């Protein structure tokens, strides 16, 4: 990955995030297994071409500092681990690798994240899977299964005023989220299924990789707008065409020829704003680059 510095930030920040990660055949990290199929493969195939600005890596750098403090600033107890680098190779030849932030009574992972991801629990499923895979790697090395995990979420956009006035808002800028990690057999089967899937998509060209789902693309959904023909403002916005057609039909009985249905296609916010491999994605190039050139 190429790190750019469009804002001219201090060179030391750029050097701090310039880490050369070498992709190896049949070796996948915990976080990569959680990527959608298309994103996972495009990252591997186009790693040397992907660009990311250092300004987009500040919170990642903050997380690295947090991990460093934990790793160097405390005396560890017996059977306590910090920043534990682990990997395990399965009989199918695939290797899972990962780093566990902290292990003792819990499998712990520290995250810098937004308040809203905690309130809406939008990352909880991924976080649980990440903790489960970390627990599995620890189990394969040490022989003891830890079935409790925690995400220590440091809230980068926390606001004190909101914490005092909004009932569901976190009261402090850090939240501990606990997970039951289930059994080692459960996550082992999930990992093996994921590697089986990866073995299939590795054979596909970029054009034929499975398209990310609407949810994975952060698509806000196509809307059907009922409005007066000469107006820009919507009379009502519907989630389905059937609802919009029924609404239009009711209006036509009273005001024939006055209203119409306009389709507003949902936007893929992940593709447009947050995906590091969008420039190499055939779907993105077809929908957003070609359309902008028309």
PDB file of N, CA, C and O in Angstrom, residues 4-61:
ATOM      1  N   UNK A   4       0.172   8.313   0.997  1.00  0.00           N
ATOM      2  CA  UNK A   4       0.344   9.672   0.486  1.00  0.00           C
ATOM      3  C   UNK A   4       0.225  10.659   1.648  1.00  0.00           C
ATOM      4  O   UNK A   4      -0.189  10.308   2.750  1.00  0.00           O
ATOM      5  N   UNK A   5       0.561  11.927   1.367  1.00  0.00           N
ATOM      6  CA  UNK A   5       0.527  12.963   2.413  1.00  0.00           C
ATOM      7  C   UNK A   5       0.047  14.260   1.798  1.00  0.00           C
ATOM      8  O   UNK A   5       0.815  15.215   1.646  1.00  0.00           O
ATOM      9  N   UNK A   6      -1.227  14.298   1.431  1.00  0.00           N
ATOM     10  CA  UNK A   6      -1.765  15.440   0.690  1.00  0.00           C
ATOM     11  C   UNK A   6      -1.807  16.716   1.520  1.00  0.00           C
ATOM     12  O   UNK A   6      -1.792  17.817   0.970  1.00  0.00           O
ATOM     13  N   UNK A   7      -1.858  16.617   2.844  1.00  0.00           N
ATOM     14  CA  UNK A   7      -1.932  17.799   3.700  1.00  0.00           C
ATOM     15  C   UNK A   7      -0.567  18.280   4.160  1.00  0.00           C
ATOM     16  O   UNK A   7      -0.463  19.282   4.866  1.00  0.00           O
ATOM     17  N   UNK A   8       0.485  17.557   3.781  1.00  0.00           N
ATOM     18  CA  UNK A   8       1.825  17.943   4.198  1.00  0.00           C
ATOM     19  C   UNK A   8       2.039  17.806   5.698  1.00  0.00           C
ATOM     20  O   UNK A   8       2.712  18.640   6.323  1.00  0.00           O
ATOM     21  N   UNK A   9       1.473  16.758   6.291  1.00  0.00           N
ATOM     22  CA  UNK A   9       1.643  16.520   7.720  1.00  0.00           C
ATOM     23  C   UNK A   9       3.100  16.150   8.016  1.00  0.00           C
ATOM     24  O   UNK A   9       3.834  15.782   7.105  1.00  0.00           O
ATOM     25  N   UNK A  10       3.520  16.259   9.281  1.00  0.00           N
ATOM     26  CA  UNK A  10       4.924  15.929   9.614  1.00  0.00           C
ATOM     27  C   UNK A  10       5.333  14.570   9.076  1.00  0.00           C
ATOM     28  O   UNK A  10       4.576  13.590   9.161  1.00  0.00           O
ATOM     29  N   UNK A  11       6.526  14.518   8.547  1.00  0.00           N
ATOM     30  CA  UNK A  11       7.032  13.309   7.910  1.00  0.00           C
ATOM     31  C   UNK A  11       7.035  12.116   8.858  1.00  0.00           C
ATOM     32  O   UNK A  11       6.845  10.978   8.436  1.00  0.00           O
ATOM     33  N   UNK A  12       7.237  12.371  10.158  1.00  0.00           N
ATOM     34  CA  UNK A  12       7.288  11.283  11.123  1.00  0.00           C
ATOM     35  C   UNK A  12       5.957  10.531  11.186  1.00  0.00           C
ATOM     36  O   UNK A  12       5.928   9.328  11.419  1.00  0.00           O
ATOM     37  N   UNK A  13       4.833  11.242  10.954  1.00  0.00           N
ATOM     38  CA  UNK A  13       3.533  10.579  10.956  1.00  0.00           C
ATOM     39  C   UNK A  13       3.413   9.638   9.768  1.00  0.00           C
ATOM     40  O   UNK A  13       2.897   8.521   9.886  1.00  0.00           O
ATOM     41  N   UNK A  14       3.903  10.097   8.626  1.00  0.00           N
ATOM     42  CA  UNK A  14       3.853   9.243   7.439  1.00  0.00           C
ATOM     43  C   UNK A  14       4.714   8.003   7.635  1.00  0.00           C
ATOM     44  O   UNK A  14       4.302   6.888   7.314  1.00  0.00           O
ATOM     45  N   UNK A  15       5.909   8.188   8.177  1.00  0.00           N
ATOM     46  CA  UNK A  15       6.789   7.041   8.393  1.00  0.00           C
ATOM     47  C   UNK A  15       6.214   6.063   9.414  1.00  0.00           C
ATOM     48  O   UNK A  15       6.430   4.855   9.323  1.00  0.00           O
ATOM     49  N   UNK A  16       5.451   6.595  10.371  1.00  0.00           N
ATOM     50  CA  UNK A  16       4.889   5.751  11.423  1.00  0.00           C
ATOM     51  C   UNK A  16       3.824   4.799  10.892  1.00  0.00           C
ATOM     52  O   UNK A  16       3.632   3.711  11.440  1.00  0.00           O
ATOM     53  N   UNK A  17       3.129   5.212   9.820  1.00  0.00           N
ATOM     54  CA  UNK A  17       2.058   4.357   9.294  1.00  0.00           C
ATOM     55  C   UNK A  17       2.496   3.572   8.056  1.00  0.00           C
ATOM     56  O   UNK A  17       1.729   2.778   7.525  1.00  0.00           O
ATOM     57  N   UNK A  18       3.714   3.799   7.596  1.00  0.00           N
ATOM     58  CA  UNK A  18       4.213   3.082   6.430  1.00  0.00           C
ATOM     59  C   UNK A  18       4.760   1.722   6.843  1.00  0.00           C
ATOM     60  O   UNK A  18       5.956   1.552   7.104  1.00  0.00           O
ATOM     61  N   UNK A  19       3.873   0.787   6.938  1.00  0.00           N
ATOM     62  CA  UNK A  19       4.274  -0.574   7.279  1.00  0.00           C
ATOM     63  C   UNK A  19       4.067  -1.454   6.059  1.00  0.00           C
ATOM     64  O   UNK A  19       2.984  -1.467   5.465  1.00  0.00           O
ATOM     65  N   UNK A  20       5.069  -2.159   5.701  1.00  0.00           N
ATOM     66  CA  UNK A  20       5.009  -3.010   4.517  1.00  0.00           C
ATOM     67  C   UNK A  20       4.456  -4.379   4.922  1.00  0.00           C
ATOM     68  O   UNK A  20       5.117  -5.139   5.625  1.00  0.00           O
ATOM     69  N   UNK A  21       3.235  -4.661   4.487  1.00  0.00           N
ATOM     70  CA  UNK A  21       2.636  -5.969   4.775  1.00  0.00           C
ATOM     71  C   UNK A  21       2.755  -6.835   3.526  1.00  0.00           C
ATOM     72  O   UNK A  21       2.299  -6.445   2.456  1.00  0.00           O
ATOM     73  N   UNK A  22       3.374  -7.989   3.689  1.00  0.00           N
ATOM     74  CA  UNK A  22       3.573  -8.889   2.559  1.00  0.00           C
ATOM     75  C   UNK A  22       2.502  -9.972   2.580  1.00  0.00           C
ATOM     76  O   UNK A  22       2.394 -10.731   3.553  1.00  0.00           O
ATOM     77  N   UNK A  23       1.707 -10.023   1.522  1.00  0.00           N
ATOM     78  CA  UNK A  23       0.690 -11.066   1.420  1.00  0.00           C
ATOM     79  C   UNK A  23       1.346 -12.373   0.997  1.00  0.00           C
ATOM     80  O   UNK A  23       2.148 -12.401   0.068  1.00  0.00           O
ATOM     81  N   UNK A  24       1.014 -13.422   1.688  1.00  0.00           N
ATOM     82  CA  UNK A  24       1.566 -14.731   1.380  1.00  0.00           C
ATOM     83  C   UNK A  24       0.450 -15.676   0.957  1.00  0.00           C
ATOM     84  O   UNK A  24      -0.674 -15.593   1.460  1.00  0.00           O
ATOM     85  N   UNK A  25       0.781 -16.568   0.061  1.00  0.00           N
ATOM     86  CA  UNK A  25      -0.203 -17.498  -0.455  1.00  0.00           C
ATOM     87  C   UNK A  25      -0.798 -18.336   0.677  1.00  0.00           C
ATOM     88  O   UNK A  25      -0.075 -18.873   1.516  1.00  0.00           O
ATOM     89  N   UNK A  26      -2.109 -18.416   0.692  1.00  0.00           N
ATOM     90  CA  UNK A  26      -2.874 -19.211   1.651  1.00  0.00           C
ATOM     91  C   UNK A  26      -2.685 -18.770   3.108  1.00  0.00           C
ATOM     92  O   UNK A  26      -2.967 -19.525   4.029  1.00  0.00           O
ATOM     93  N   UNK A  27      -2.237 -17.552   3.305  1.00  0.00           N
ATOM     94  CA  UNK A  27      -2.107 -17.003   4.657  1.00  0.00           C
ATOM     95  C   UNK A  27      -3.020 -15.783   4.773  1.00  0.00           C
ATOM     96  O   UNK A  27      -2.862 -14.828   4.009  1.00  0.00           O
ATOM     97  N   UNK A  28      -3.936 -15.829   5.729  1.00  0.00           N
ATOM     98  CA  UNK A  28      -4.917 -14.766   5.874  1.00  0.00           C
ATOM     99  C   UNK A  28      -4.998 -14.325   7.333  1.00  0.00           C
ATOM    100  O   UNK A  28      -4.948 -15.151   8.248  1.00  0.00           O
ATOM    101  N   UNK A  29      -5.153 -13.028   7.525  1.00  0.00           N
ATOM    102  CA  UNK A  29      -5.276 -12.494   8.882  1.00  0.00           C
ATOM    103  C   UNK A  29      -6.723 -12.593   9.355  1.00  0.00           C
ATOM    104  O   UNK A  29      -7.655 -12.769   8.561  1.00  0.00           O
ATOM    105  N   UNK A  30      -6.898 -12.444  10.663  1.00  0.00           N
ATOM    106  CA  UNK A  30      -8.239 -12.457  11.249  1.00  0.00           C
ATOM    107  C   UNK A  30      -9.115 -11.389  10.607  1.00  0.00           C
ATOM    108  O   UNK A  30     -10.251 -11.658  10.210  1.00  0.00           O
ATOM    109  N   UNK A  31      -8.591 -10.172  10.503  1.00  0.00           N
ATOM    110  CA  UNK A  31      -9.410  -9.080   9.974  1.00  0.00           C
ATOM    111  C   UNK A  31      -9.765  -9.294   8.509  1.00  0.00           C
ATOM    112  O   UNK A  31     -10.856  -8.925   8.074  1.00  0.00           O
ATOM    113  N   UNK A  32      -8.870  -9.903   7.739  1.00  0.00           N
ATOM    114  CA  UNK A  32      -9.165 -10.104   6.314  1.00  0.00           C
ATOM    115  C   UNK A  32     -10.305 -11.098   6.112  1.00  0.00           C
ATOM    116  O   UNK A  32     -11.085 -10.967   5.178  1.00  0.00           O
ATOM    117  N   UNK A  33     -10.416 -12.090   7.004  1.00  0.00           N
ATOM    118  CA  UNK A  33     -11.498 -13.069   6.866  1.00  0.00           C
ATOM    119  C   UNK A  33     -12.866 -12.430   7.050  1.00  0.00           C
ATOM    120  O   UNK A  33     -13.877 -12.972   6.617  1.00  0.00           O
ATOM    121  N   UNK A  34     -12.894 -11.259   7.694  1.00  0.00           N
ATOM    122  CA  UNK A  34     -14.161 -10.569   7.932  1.00  0.00           C
ATOM    123  C   UNK A  34     -14.531  -9.622   6.797  1.00  0.00           C
ATOM    124  O   UNK A  34     -15.626  -9.075   6.787  1.00  0.00           O
ATOM    125  N   UNK A  35     -13.621  -9.428   5.847  1.00  0.00           N
ATOM    126  CA  UNK A  35     -13.928  -8.592   4.680  1.00  0.00           C
ATOM    127  C   UNK A  35     -14.887  -9.319   3.746  1.00  0.00           C
ATOM    128  O   UNK A  35     -14.854 -10.551   3.654  1.00  0.00           O
ATOM    129  N   UNK A  36     -15.727  -8.579   3.015  1.00  0.00           N
ATOM    130  CA  UNK A  36     -16.505  -9.210   1.948  1.00  0.00           C
ATOM    131  C   UNK A  36     -15.581  -9.876   0.932  1.00  0.00           C
ATOM    132  O   UNK A  36     -14.419  -9.458   0.770  1.00  0.00           O
ATOM    133  N   UNK A  37     -16.063 -10.900   0.242  1.00  0.00           N
ATOM    134  CA  UNK A  37     -15.239 -11.666  -0.694  1.00  0.00           C
ATOM    135  C   UNK A  37     -14.486 -10.780  -1.681  1.00  0.00           C
ATOM    136  O   UNK A  37     -13.285 -10.934  -1.894  1.00  0.00           O
ATOM    137  N   UNK A  38     -15.212  -9.852  -2.287  1.00  0.00           N
ATOM    138  CA  UNK A  38     -14.597  -9.019  -3.326  1.00  0.00           C
ATOM    139  C   UNK A  38     -13.514  -8.125  -2.743  1.00  0.00           C
ATOM    140  O   UNK A  38     -12.420  -8.001  -3.313  1.00  0.00           O
ATOM    141  N   UNK A  39     -13.791  -7.509  -1.617  1.00  0.00           N
ATOM    142  CA  UNK A  39     -12.815  -6.619  -0.979  1.00  0.00           C
ATOM    143  C   UNK A  39     -11.574  -7.400  -0.567  1.00  0.00           C
ATOM    144  O   UNK A  39     -10.439  -6.956  -0.770  1.00  0.00           O
ATOM    145  N   UNK A  40     -11.785  -8.571   0.007  1.00  0.00           N
ATOM    146  CA  UNK A  40     -10.670  -9.409   0.452  1.00  0.00           C
ATOM    147  C   UNK A  40      -9.707  -9.701  -0.692  1.00  0.00           C
ATOM    148  O   UNK A  40      -8.488  -9.528  -0.564  1.00  0.00           O
ATOM    149  N   UNK A  41     -10.233 -10.137  -1.839  1.00  0.00           N
ATOM    150  CA  UNK A  41      -9.374 -10.518  -2.952  1.00  0.00           C
ATOM    151  C   UNK A  41      -8.742  -9.310  -3.636  1.00  0.00           C
ATOM    152  O   UNK A  41      -7.573  -9.344  -4.027  1.00  0.00           O
ATOM    153  N   UNK A  42      -9.493  -8.224  -3.784  1.00  0.00           N
ATOM    154  CA  UNK A  42      -8.933  -7.035  -4.432  1.00  0.00           C
ATOM    155  C   UNK A  42      -7.801  -6.428  -3.600  1.00  0.00           C
ATOM    156  O   UNK A  42      -6.822  -5.909  -4.148  1.00  0.00           O
ATOM    157  N   UNK A  43      -7.929  -6.473  -2.278  1.00  0.00           N
ATOM    158  CA  UNK A  43      -6.847  -5.975  -1.421  1.00  0.00           C
ATOM    159  C   UNK A  43      -5.562  -6.761  -1.651  1.00  0.00           C
ATOM    160  O   UNK A  43      -4.468  -6.186  -1.718  1.00  0.00           O
ATOM    161  N   UNK A  44      -5.672  -8.065  -1.768  1.00  0.00           N
ATOM    162  CA  UNK A  44      -4.496  -8.900  -1.960  1.00  0.00           C
ATOM    163  C   UNK A  44      -3.887  -8.688  -3.347  1.00  0.00           C
ATOM    164  O   UNK A  44      -2.669  -8.602  -3.502  1.00  0.00           O
ATOM    165  N   UNK A  45      -4.732  -8.620  -4.353  1.00  0.00           N
ATOM    166  CA  UNK A  45      -4.248  -8.541  -5.728  1.00  0.00           C
ATOM    167  C   UNK A  45      -3.680  -7.173  -6.082  1.00  0.00           C
ATOM    168  O   UNK A  45      -2.812  -7.060  -6.960  1.00  0.00           O
ATOM    169  N   UNK A  46      -4.174  -6.122  -5.426  1.00  0.00           N
ATOM    170  CA  UNK A  46      -3.783  -4.762  -5.815  1.00  0.00           C
ATOM    171  C   UNK A  46      -3.098  -4.010  -4.676  1.00  0.00           C
ATOM    172  O   UNK A  46      -3.067  -2.771  -4.688  1.00  0.00           O
ATOM    173  N   UNK A  47      -2.524  -4.745  -3.738  1.00  0.00           N
ATOM    174  CA  UNK A  47      -1.922  -4.105  -2.567  1.00  0.00           C
ATOM    175  C   UNK A  47      -0.876  -3.064  -2.950  1.00  0.00           C
ATOM    176  O   UNK A  47      -0.812  -1.984  -2.347  1.00  0.00           O
ATOM    177  N   UNK A  48      -0.053  -3.352  -3.952  1.00  0.00           N
ATOM    178  CA  UNK A  48       1.024  -2.434  -4.336  1.00  0.00           C
ATOM    179  C   UNK A  48       0.501  -1.180  -5.029  1.00  0.00           C
ATOM    180  O   UNK A  48       1.240  -0.198  -5.173  1.00  0.00           O
ATOM    181  N   UNK A  49      -0.777  -1.204  -5.455  1.00  0.00           N
ATOM    182  CA  UNK A  49      -1.343  -0.064  -6.172  1.00  0.00           C
ATOM    183  C   UNK A  49      -2.272   0.793  -5.311  1.00  0.00           C
ATOM    184  O   UNK A  49      -2.590   1.927  -5.664  1.00  0.00           O
ATOM    185  N   UNK A  50      -2.738   0.242  -4.189  1.00  0.00           N
ATOM    186  CA  UNK A  50      -3.686   0.948  -3.328  1.00  0.00           C
ATOM    187  C   UNK A  50      -3.008   2.141  -2.672  1.00  0.00           C
ATOM    188  O   UNK A  50      -1.890   2.051  -2.186  1.00  0.00           O
ATOM    189  N   UNK A  51      -3.706   3.278  -2.657  1.00  0.00           N
ATOM    190  CA  UNK A  51      -3.196   4.485  -2.005  1.00  0.00           C
ATOM    191  C   UNK A  51      -4.094   4.874  -0.838  1.00  0.00           C
ATOM    192  O   UNK A  51      -5.309   4.768  -0.915  1.00  0.00           O
ATOM    193  N   UNK A  52      -3.459   5.312   0.247  1.00  0.00           N
ATOM    194  CA  UNK A  52      -4.201   5.826   1.398  1.00  0.00           C
ATOM    195  C   UNK A  52      -3.447   7.005   1.959  1.00  0.00           C
ATOM    196  O   UNK A  52      -2.218   6.985   2.053  1.00  0.00           O
ATOM    197  N   UNK A  53      -4.179   8.070   2.292  1.00  0.00           N
ATOM    198  CA  UNK A  53      -3.522   9.263   2.792  1.00  0.00           C
ATOM    199  C   UNK A  53      -3.246   9.132   4.282  1.00  0.00           C
ATOM    200  O   UNK A  53      -4.031   8.535   5.028  1.00  0.00           O
ATOM    201  N   UNK A  54      -2.126   9.684   4.724  1.00  0.00           N
ATOM    202  CA  UNK A  54      -1.744   9.593   6.131  1.00  0.00           C
ATOM    203  C   UNK A  54      -2.798  10.230   7.032  1.00  0.00           C
ATOM    204  O   UNK A  54      -2.998   9.810   8.173  1.00  0.00           O
ATOM    205  N   UNK A  55      -3.528  11.226   6.518  1.00  0.00           N
ATOM    206  CA  UNK A  55      -4.569  11.878   7.311  1.00  0.00           C
ATOM    207  C   UNK A  55      -5.700  10.922   7.668  1.00  0.00           C
ATOM    208  O   UNK A  55      -6.408  11.140   8.660  1.00  0.00           O
ATOM    209  N   UNK A  56      -5.879   9.863   6.865  1.00  0.00           N
ATOM    210  CA  UNK A  56      -6.920   8.880   7.124  1.00  0.00           C
ATOM    211  C   UNK A  56      -6.464   7.805   8.110  1.00  0.00           C
ATOM    212  O   UNK A  56      -7.256   6.948   8.501  1.00  0.00           O
ATOM    213  N   UNK A  57      -5.191   7.870   8.501  1.00  0.00           N
ATOM    214  CA  UNK A  57      -4.620   6.828   9.363  1.00  0.00           C
ATOM    215  C   UNK A  57      -4.378   7.301  10.787  1.00  0.00           C
ATOM    216  O   UNK A  57      -3.788   6.572  11.592  1.00  0.00           O
ATOM    217  N   UNK A  58      -4.820   8.518  11.118  1.00  0.00           N
ATOM    218  CA  UNK A  58      -4.504   9.084  12.425  1.00  0.00           C
ATOM    219  C   UNK A  58      -5.061   8.238  13.561  1.00  0.00           C
ATOM    220  O   UNK A  58      -4.380   7.967  14.555  1.00  0.00           O
ATOM    221  N   UNK A  59      -6.318   7.801  13.410  1.00  0.00           N
ATOM    222  CA  UNK A  59      -6.910   7.019  14.503  1.00  0.00           C
ATOM    223  C   UNK A  59      -6.287   5.630  14.585  1.00  0.00           C
ATOM    224  O   UNK A  59      -6.177   5.046  15.665  1.00  0.00           O
ATOM    225  N   UNK A  60      -5.868   5.101  13.453  1.00  0.00           N
ATOM    226  CA  UNK A  60      -5.141   3.835  13.471  1.00  0.00           C
ATOM    227  C   UNK A  60      -3.825   4.001  14.228  1.00  0.00           C
ATOM    228  O   UNK A  60      -3.429   3.135  15.028  1.00  0.00           O
ATOM    229  N   UNK A  61      -3.160   5.138  14.003  1.00  0.00           N
ATOM    230  CA  UNK A  61      -1.904   5.426  14.697  1.00  0.00           C
ATOM    231  C   UNK A  61      -2.142   5.585  16.193  1.00  0.00           C
ATOM    232  O   UNK A  61      -1.364   5.104  17.017  1.00  0.00           O
TER     233      UNK A  61
END
